[in-house]
PDB file of C-alpha atoms in Angstrom:
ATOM      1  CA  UNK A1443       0.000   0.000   0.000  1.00  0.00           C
ATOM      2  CA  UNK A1444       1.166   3.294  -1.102  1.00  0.00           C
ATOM      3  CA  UNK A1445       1.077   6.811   1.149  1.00  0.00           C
ATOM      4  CA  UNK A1446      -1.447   7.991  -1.444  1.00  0.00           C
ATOM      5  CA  UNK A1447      -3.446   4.692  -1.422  1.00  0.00           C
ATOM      6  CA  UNK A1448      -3.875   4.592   2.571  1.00  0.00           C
ATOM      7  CA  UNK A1449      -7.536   5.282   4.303  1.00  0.00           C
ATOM      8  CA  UNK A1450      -6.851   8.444   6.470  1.00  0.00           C
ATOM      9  CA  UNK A1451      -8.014   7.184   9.245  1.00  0.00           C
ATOM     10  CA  UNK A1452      -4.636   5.110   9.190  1.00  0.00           C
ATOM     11  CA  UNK A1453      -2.821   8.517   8.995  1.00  0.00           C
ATOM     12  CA  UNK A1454       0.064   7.921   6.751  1.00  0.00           C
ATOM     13  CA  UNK A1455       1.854  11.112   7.246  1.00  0.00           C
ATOM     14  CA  UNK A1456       2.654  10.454  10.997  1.00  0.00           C
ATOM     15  CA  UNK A1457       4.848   8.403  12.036  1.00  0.00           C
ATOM     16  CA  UNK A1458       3.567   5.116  13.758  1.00  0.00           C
ATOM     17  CA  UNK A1459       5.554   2.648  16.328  1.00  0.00           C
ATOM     18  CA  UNK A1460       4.336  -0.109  15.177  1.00  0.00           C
ATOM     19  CA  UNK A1461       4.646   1.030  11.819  1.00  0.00           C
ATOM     20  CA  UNK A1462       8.517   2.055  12.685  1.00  0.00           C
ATOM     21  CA  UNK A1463       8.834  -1.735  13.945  1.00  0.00           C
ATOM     22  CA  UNK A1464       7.651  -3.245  10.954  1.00  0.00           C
ATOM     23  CA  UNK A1465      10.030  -1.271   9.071  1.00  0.00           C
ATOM     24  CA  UNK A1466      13.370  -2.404  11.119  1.00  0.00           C
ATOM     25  CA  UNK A1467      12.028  -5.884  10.894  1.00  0.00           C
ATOM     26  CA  UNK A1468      12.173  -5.498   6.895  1.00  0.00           C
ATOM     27  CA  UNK A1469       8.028  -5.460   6.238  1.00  0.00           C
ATOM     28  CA  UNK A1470       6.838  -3.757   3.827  1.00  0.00           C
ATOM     29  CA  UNK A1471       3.549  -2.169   5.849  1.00  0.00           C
ATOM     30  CA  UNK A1472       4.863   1.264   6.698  1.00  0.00           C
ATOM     31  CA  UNK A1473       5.160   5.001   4.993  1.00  0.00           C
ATOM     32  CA  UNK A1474       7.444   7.384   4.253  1.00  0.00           C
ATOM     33  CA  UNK A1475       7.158   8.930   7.624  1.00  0.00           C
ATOM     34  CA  UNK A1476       7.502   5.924   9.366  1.00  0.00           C
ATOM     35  CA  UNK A1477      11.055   5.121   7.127  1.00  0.00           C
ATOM     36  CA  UNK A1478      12.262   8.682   8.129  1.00  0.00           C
ATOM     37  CA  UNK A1479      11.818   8.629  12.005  1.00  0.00           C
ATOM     38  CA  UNK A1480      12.863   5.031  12.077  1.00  0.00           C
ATOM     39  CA  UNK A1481      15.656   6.280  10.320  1.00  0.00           C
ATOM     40  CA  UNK A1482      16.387   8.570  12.917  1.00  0.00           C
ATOM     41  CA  UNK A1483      15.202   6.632  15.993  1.00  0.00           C
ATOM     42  CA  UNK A1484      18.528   4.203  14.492  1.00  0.00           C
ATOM     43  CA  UNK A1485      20.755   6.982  14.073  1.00  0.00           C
ATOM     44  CA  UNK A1486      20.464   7.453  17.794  1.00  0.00           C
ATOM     45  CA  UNK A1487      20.117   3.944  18.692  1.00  0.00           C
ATOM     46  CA  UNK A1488      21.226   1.413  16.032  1.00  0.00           C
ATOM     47  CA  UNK A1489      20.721  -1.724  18.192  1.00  0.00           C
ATOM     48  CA  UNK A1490      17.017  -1.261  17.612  1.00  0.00           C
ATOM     49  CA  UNK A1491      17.200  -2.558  14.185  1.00  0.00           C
ATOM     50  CA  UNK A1492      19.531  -5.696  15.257  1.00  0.00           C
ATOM     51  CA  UNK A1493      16.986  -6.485  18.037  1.00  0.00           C
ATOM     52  CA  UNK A1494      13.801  -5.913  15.681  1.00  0.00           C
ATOM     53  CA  UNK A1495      15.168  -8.230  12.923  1.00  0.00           C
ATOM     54  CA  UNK A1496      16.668 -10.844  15.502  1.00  0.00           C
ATOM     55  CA  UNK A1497      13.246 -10.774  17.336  1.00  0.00           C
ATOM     56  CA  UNK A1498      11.614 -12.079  13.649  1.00  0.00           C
ATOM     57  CA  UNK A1499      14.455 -14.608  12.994  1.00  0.00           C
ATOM     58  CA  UNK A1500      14.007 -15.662  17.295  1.00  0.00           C
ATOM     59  CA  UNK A1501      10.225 -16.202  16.815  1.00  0.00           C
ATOM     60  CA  UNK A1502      10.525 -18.065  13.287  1.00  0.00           C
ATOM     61  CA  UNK A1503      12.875 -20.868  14.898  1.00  0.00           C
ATOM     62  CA  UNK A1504      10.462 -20.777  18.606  1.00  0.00           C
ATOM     63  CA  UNK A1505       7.752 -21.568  16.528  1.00  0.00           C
ATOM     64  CA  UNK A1506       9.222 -24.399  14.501  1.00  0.00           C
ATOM     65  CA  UNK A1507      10.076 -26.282  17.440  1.00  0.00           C
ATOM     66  CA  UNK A1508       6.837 -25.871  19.159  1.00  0.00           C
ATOM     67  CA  UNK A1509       5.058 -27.011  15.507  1.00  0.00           C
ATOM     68  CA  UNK A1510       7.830 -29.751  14.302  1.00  0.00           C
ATOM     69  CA  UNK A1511       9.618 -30.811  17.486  1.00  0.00           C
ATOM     70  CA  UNK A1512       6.784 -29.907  19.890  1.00  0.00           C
ATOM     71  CA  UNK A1513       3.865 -30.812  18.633  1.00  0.00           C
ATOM     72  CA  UNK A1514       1.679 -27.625  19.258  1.00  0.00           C
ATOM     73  CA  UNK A1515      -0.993 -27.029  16.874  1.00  0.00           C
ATOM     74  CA  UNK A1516      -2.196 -23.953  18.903  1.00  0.00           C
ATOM     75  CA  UNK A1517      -0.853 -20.443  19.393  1.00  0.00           C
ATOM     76  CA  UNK A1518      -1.822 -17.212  21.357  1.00  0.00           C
ATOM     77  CA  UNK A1519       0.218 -14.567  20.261  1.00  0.00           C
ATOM     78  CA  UNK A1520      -0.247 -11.630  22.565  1.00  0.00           C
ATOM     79  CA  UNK A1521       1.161  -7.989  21.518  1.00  0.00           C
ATOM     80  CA  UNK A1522       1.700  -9.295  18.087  1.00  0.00           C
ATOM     81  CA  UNK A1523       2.280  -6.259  16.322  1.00  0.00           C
ATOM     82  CA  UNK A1524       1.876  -5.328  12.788  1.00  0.00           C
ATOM     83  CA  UNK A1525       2.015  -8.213  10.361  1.00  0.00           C
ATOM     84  CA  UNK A1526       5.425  -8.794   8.133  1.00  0.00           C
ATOM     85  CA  UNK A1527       7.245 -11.790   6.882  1.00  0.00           C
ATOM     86  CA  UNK A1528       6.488 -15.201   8.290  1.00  0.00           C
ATOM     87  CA  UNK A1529       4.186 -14.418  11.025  1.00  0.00           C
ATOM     88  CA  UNK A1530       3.380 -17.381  13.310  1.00  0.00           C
ATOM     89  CA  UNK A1531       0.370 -18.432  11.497  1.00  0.00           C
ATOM     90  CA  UNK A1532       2.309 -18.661   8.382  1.00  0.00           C
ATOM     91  CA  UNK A1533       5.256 -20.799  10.360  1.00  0.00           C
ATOM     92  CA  UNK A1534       3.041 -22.723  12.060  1.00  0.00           C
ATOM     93  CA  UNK A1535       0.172 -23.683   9.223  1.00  0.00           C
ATOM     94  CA  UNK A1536       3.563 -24.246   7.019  1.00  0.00           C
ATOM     95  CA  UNK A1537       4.499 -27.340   9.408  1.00  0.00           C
ATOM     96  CA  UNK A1538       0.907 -28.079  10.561  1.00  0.00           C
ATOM     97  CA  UNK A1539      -1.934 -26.696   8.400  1.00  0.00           C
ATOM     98  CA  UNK A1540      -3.882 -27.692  11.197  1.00  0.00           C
ATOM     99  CA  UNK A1541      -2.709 -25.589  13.615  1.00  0.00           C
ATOM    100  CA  UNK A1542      -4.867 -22.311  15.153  1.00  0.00           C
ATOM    101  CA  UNK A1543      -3.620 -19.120  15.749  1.00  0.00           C
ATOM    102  CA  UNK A1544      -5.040 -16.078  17.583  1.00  0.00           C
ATOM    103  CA  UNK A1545      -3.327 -12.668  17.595  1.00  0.00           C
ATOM    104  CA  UNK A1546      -3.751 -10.238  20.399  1.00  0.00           C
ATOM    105  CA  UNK A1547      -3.208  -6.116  20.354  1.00  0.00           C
ATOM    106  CA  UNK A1548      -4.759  -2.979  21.469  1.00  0.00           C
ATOM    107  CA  UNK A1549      -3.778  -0.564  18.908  1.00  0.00           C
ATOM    108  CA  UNK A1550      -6.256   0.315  16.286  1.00  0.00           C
ATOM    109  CA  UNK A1551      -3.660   1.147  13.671  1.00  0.00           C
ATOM    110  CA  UNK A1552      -2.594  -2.553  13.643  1.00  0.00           C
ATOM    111  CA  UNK A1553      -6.397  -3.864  13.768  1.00  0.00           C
ATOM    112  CA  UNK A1554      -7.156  -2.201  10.476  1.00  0.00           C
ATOM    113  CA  UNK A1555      -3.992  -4.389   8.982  1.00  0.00           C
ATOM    114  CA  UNK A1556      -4.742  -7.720  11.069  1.00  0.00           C
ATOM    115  CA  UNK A1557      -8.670  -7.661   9.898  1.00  0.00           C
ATOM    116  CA  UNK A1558      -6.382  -8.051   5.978  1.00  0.00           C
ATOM    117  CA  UNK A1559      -4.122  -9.685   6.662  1.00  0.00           C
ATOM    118  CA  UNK A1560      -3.725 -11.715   9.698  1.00  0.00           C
ATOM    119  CA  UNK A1561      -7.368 -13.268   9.304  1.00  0.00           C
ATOM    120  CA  UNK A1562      -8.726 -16.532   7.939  1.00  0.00           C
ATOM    121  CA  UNK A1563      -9.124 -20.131   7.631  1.00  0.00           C
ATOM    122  CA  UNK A1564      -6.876 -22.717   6.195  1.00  0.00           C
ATOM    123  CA  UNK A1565      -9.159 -25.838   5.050  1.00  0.00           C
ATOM    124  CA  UNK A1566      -7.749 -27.351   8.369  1.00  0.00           C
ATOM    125  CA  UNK A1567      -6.616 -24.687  10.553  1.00  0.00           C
ATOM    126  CA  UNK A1568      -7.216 -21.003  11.463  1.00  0.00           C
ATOM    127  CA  UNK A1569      -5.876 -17.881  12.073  1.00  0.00           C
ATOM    128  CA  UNK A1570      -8.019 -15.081  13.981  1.00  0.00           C
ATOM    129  CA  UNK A1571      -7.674 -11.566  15.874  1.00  0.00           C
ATOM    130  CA  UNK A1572      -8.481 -10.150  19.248  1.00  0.00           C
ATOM    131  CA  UNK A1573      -8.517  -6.996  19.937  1.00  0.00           C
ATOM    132  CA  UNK A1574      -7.667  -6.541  23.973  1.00  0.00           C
ATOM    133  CA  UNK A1575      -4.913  -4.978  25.971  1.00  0.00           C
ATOM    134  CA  UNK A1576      -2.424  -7.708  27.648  1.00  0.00           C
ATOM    135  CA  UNK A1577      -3.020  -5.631  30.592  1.00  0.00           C
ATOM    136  CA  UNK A1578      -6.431  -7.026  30.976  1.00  0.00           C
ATOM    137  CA  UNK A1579      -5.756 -11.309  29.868  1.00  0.00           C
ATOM    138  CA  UNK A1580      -9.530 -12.382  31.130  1.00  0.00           C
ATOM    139  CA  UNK A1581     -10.713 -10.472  28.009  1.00  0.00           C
ATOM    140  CA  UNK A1582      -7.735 -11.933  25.770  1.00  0.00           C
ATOM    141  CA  UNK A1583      -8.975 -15.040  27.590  1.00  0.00           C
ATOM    142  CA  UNK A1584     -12.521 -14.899  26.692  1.00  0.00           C
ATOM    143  CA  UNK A1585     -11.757 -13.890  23.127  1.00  0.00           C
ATOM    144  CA  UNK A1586      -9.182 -16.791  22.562  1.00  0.00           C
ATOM    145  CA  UNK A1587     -11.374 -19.474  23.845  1.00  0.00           C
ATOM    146  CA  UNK A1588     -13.676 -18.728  20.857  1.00  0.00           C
ATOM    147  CA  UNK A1589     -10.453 -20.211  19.012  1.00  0.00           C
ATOM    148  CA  UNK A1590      -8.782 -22.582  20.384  1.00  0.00           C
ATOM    149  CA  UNK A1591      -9.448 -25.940  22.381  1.00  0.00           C
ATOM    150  CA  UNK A1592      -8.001 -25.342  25.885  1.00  0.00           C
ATOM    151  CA  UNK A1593      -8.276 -28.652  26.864  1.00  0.00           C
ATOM    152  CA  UNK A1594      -5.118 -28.884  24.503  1.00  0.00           C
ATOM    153  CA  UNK A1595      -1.813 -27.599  24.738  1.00  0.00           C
ATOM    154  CA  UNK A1596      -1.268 -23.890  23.677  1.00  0.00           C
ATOM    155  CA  UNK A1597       1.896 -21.996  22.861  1.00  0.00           C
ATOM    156  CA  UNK A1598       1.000 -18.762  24.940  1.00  0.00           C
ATOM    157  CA  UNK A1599       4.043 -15.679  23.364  1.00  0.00           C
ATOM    158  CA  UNK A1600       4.906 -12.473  24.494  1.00  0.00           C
ATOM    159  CA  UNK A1601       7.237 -11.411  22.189  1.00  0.00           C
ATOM    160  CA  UNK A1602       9.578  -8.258  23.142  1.00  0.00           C
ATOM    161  CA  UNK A1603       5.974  -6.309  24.347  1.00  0.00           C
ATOM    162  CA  UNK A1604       6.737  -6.369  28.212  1.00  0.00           C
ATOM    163  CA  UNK A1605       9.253  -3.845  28.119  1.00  0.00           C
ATOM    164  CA  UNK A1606       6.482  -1.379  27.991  1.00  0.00           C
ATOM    165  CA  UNK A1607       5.121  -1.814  31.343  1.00  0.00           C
ATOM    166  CA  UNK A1608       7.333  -0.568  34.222  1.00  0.00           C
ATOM    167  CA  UNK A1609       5.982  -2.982  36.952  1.00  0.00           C
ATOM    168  CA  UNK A1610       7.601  -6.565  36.887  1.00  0.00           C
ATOM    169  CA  UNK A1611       5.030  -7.145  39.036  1.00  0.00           C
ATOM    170  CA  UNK A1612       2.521  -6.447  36.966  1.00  0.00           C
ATOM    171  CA  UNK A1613       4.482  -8.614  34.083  1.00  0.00           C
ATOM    172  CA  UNK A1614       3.745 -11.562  36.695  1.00  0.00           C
ATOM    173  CA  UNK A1615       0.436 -11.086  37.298  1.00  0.00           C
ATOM    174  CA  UNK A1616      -0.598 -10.914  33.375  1.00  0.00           C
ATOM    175  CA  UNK A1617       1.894 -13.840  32.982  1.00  0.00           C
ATOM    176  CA  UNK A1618       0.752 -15.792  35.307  1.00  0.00           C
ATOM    177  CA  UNK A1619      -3.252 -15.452  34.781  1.00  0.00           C
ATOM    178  CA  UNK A1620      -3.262 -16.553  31.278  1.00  0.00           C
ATOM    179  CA  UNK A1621      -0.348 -19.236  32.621  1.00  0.00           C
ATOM    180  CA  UNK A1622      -3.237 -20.976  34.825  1.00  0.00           C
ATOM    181  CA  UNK A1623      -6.136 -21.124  32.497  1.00  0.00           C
ATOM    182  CA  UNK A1624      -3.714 -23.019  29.636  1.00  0.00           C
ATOM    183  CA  UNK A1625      -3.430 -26.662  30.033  1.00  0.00           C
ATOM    184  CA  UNK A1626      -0.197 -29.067  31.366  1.00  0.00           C
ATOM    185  CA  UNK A1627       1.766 -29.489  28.189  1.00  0.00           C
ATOM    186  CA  UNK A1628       1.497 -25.891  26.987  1.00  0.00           C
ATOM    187  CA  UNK A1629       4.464 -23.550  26.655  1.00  0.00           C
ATOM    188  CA  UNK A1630       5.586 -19.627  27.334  1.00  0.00           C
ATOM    189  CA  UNK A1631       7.308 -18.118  24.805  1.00  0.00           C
ATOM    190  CA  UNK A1632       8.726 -14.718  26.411  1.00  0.00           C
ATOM    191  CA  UNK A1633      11.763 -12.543  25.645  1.00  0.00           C
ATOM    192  CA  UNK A1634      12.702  -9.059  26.220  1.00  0.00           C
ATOM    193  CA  UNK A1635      15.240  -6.426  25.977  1.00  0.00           C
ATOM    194  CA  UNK A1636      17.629  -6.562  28.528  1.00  0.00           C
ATOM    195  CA  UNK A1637      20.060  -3.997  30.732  1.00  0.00           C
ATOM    196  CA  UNK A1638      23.406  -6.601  29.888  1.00  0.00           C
ATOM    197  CA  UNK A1639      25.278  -3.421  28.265  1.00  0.00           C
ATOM    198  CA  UNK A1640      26.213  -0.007  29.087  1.00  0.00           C
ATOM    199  CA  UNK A1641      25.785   1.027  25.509  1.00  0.00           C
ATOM    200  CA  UNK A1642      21.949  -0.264  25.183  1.00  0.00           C
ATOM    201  CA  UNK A1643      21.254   1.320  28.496  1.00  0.00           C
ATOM    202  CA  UNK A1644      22.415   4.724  27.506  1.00  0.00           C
ATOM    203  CA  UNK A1645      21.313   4.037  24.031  1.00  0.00           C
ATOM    204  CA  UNK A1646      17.296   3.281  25.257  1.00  0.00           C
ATOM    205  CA  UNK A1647      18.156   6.544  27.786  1.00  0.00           C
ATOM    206  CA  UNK A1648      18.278   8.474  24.469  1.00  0.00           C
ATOM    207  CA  UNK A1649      15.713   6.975  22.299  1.00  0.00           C
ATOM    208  CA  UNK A1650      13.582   8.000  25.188  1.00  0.00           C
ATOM    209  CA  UNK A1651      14.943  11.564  25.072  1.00  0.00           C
ATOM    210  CA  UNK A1652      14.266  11.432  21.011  1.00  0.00           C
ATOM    211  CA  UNK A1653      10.636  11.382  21.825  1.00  0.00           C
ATOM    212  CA  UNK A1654      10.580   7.127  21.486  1.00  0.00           C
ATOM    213  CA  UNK A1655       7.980   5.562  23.529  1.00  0.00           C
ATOM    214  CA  UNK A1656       9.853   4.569  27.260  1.00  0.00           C
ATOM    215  CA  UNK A1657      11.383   1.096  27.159  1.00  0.00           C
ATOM    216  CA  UNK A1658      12.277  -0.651  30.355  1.00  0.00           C
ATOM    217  CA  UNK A1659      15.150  -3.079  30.469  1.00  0.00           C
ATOM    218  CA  UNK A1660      15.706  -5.865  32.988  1.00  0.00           C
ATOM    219  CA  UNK A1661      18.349  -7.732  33.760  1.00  0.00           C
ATOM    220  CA  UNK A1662      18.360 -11.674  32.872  1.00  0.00           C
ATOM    221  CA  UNK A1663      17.666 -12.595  36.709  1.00  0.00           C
ATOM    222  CA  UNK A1664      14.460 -10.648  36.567  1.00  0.00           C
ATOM    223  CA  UNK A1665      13.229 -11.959  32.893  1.00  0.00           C
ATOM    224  CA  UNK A1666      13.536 -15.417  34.910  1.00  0.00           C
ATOM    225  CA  UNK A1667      11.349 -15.053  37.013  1.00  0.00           C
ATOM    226  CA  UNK A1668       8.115 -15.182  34.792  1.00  0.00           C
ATOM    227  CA  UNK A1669       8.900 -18.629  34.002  1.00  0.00           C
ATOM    228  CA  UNK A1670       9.098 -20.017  37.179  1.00  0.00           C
ATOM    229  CA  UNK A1671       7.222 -23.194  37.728  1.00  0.00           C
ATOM    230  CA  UNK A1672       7.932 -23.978  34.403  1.00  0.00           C
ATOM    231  CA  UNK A1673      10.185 -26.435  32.698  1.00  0.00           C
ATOM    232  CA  UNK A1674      12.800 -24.496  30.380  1.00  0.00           C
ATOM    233  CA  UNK A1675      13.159 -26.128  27.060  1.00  0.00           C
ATOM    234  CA  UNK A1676      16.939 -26.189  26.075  1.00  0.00           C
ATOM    235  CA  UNK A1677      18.807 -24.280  25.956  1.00  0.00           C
ATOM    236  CA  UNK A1678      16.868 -22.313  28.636  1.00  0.00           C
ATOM    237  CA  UNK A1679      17.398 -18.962  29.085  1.00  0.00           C
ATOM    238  CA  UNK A1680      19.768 -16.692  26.715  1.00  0.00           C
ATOM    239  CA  UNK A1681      20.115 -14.218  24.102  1.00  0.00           C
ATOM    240  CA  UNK A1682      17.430 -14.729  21.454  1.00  0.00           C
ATOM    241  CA  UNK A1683      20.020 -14.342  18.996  1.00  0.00           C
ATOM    242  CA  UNK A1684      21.573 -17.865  21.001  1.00  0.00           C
ATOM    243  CA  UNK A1685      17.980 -20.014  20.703  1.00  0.00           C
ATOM    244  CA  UNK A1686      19.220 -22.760  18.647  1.00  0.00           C
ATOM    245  CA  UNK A1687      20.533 -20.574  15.693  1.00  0.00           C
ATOM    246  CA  UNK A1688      19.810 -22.263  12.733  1.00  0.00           C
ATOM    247  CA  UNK A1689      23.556 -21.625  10.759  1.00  0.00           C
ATOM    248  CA  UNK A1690      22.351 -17.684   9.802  1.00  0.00           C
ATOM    249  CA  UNK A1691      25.373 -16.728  12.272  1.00  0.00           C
ATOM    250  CA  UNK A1692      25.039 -15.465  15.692  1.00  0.00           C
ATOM    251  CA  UNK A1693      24.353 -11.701  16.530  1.00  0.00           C
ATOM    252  CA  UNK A1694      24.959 -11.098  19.794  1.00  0.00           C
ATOM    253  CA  UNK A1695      21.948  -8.714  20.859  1.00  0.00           C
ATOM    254  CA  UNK A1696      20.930  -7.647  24.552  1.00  0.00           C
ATOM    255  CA  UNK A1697      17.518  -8.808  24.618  1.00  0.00           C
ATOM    256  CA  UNK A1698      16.943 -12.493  26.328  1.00  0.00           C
ATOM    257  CA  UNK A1699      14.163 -15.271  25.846  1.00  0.00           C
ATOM    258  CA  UNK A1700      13.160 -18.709  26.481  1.00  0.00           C
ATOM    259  CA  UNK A1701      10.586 -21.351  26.186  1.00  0.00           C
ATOM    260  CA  UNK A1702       9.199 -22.776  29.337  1.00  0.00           C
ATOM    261  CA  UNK A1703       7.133 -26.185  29.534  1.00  0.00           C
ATOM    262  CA  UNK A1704       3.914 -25.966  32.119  1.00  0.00           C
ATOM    263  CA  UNK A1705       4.189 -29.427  33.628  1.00  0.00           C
TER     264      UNK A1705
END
């Protein structure tokens, strides 16, 4: 879609962050104003487009273990973003066409793209929407039990949205409710940008002085603790870039992730 093609009401001409993030991932869903302030967010901090484009690559080989290795045929992707190149549905259905996949996000900019794009049903599987806030998971709840069997294992990810919300606590509590109502046998997917580096500490100090939306980092010790109780599926804990790279070559990037096993 072109800047002159867009509705208005998805206001092409400012820039968007989820827009921005789509555009240091590599998609194609984003305008000329998103390009140029991405462009300058990475002048000021050029990690961001390491850890966008390692997040993709991190979540392509999560979700080929959970499909191939794994065998989970159901997904709840909460904070997903806008969509861009292999998206979990398309991972997943690729392995499995069976599998089901809901999306979760607030933001109405990437609604108007998910109703397009992330939306539909394979002839075995399918791939829906819900529009909540991860702050409130009884609604994301409510909405993804119109999906998916949760008498089954499901493949519950959080991918790089926590950093948002100040309060670990908090990160718990939203964690851990959605957690319970999954069955034994489903997974976490969770990873987040971390505080292992002077230079991405001062360098998320100054994307927050550029204007940037606030990003909290957290040291590994305190990612850990939202998969306690859970069984870490090798090789645990570590740099997303680390999660059984697939021969691409190892970035090293300072955000962390895992995959943890409910028992």
């Amino acid at each position: 879609m072109t800047d002159q093609e867009a509705p208005a009401e998805l206001q092409p001409d400012v820039p968007h962050a989820a827009r921005m993030w789509n555009y240091w991932m590599g998609g194609k869903d984003n305008f000329a104003a998103d390009r140029a302030a991405g462009d300058a967010v990475a002048q000021v901090y050029p990690e961001i487009v390491v850890m966008a484009r390692q997040s993709r690559k991190f979540l392509i080989r999560v979700v080929r273990a959970l499909t191939a290795e794994l065998g989970v045929r159901q997904f709840l992707d909460i904070g997903t973003g806008l969509p861009t190149m292999q998206n979990t549905h398309e991972v997943a259905q690729g392995i499995a066409p069976e599998s089901k996949i809901v999306y979760v996000d607030n933001d109405p900019m990437v609604l108007a793209y998910a109703r397009a794009l992330l939306v539909g049903t394979t002839a075995d599987g399918t791939t829906t929407y819900v529009h909540a806030d991860y702050h409130d998971p009884d609604k994301i709840l409510v909405g993804a039990e119109e999906a998916l069997d949760f008498t089954q294992p499901v493949a519950v990810m959080f991918m790089g949205v926590m950093g948002y919300e100040p309060d670990l606590a908090e990160i718990r509590r939203i964690v851990d409710t959605v957690m319970a109502r999954v069955p034994s046998g489903s997974y976490l997917v969770f990873w987040d940008g971390t505080d292992t580096s002077q230079a991405v500490v001062e360098g998320a100090e100054r994307l927050a002085q550029a204007g940037g939306v606030p990003y909290i980092l957290r040291s590994p010790e305190e990612l850990a603790t939202v998969f306690e109780g859970l069984e870490l599926v090798e090789p645990g804990l570590t740099q997303i870039s680390e999660w059984r790279p697939d021969g691409d070559g190892i970035e090293p990037i300072e955000a962390y992730g895992a995959v943890g096993r409910k028992p």
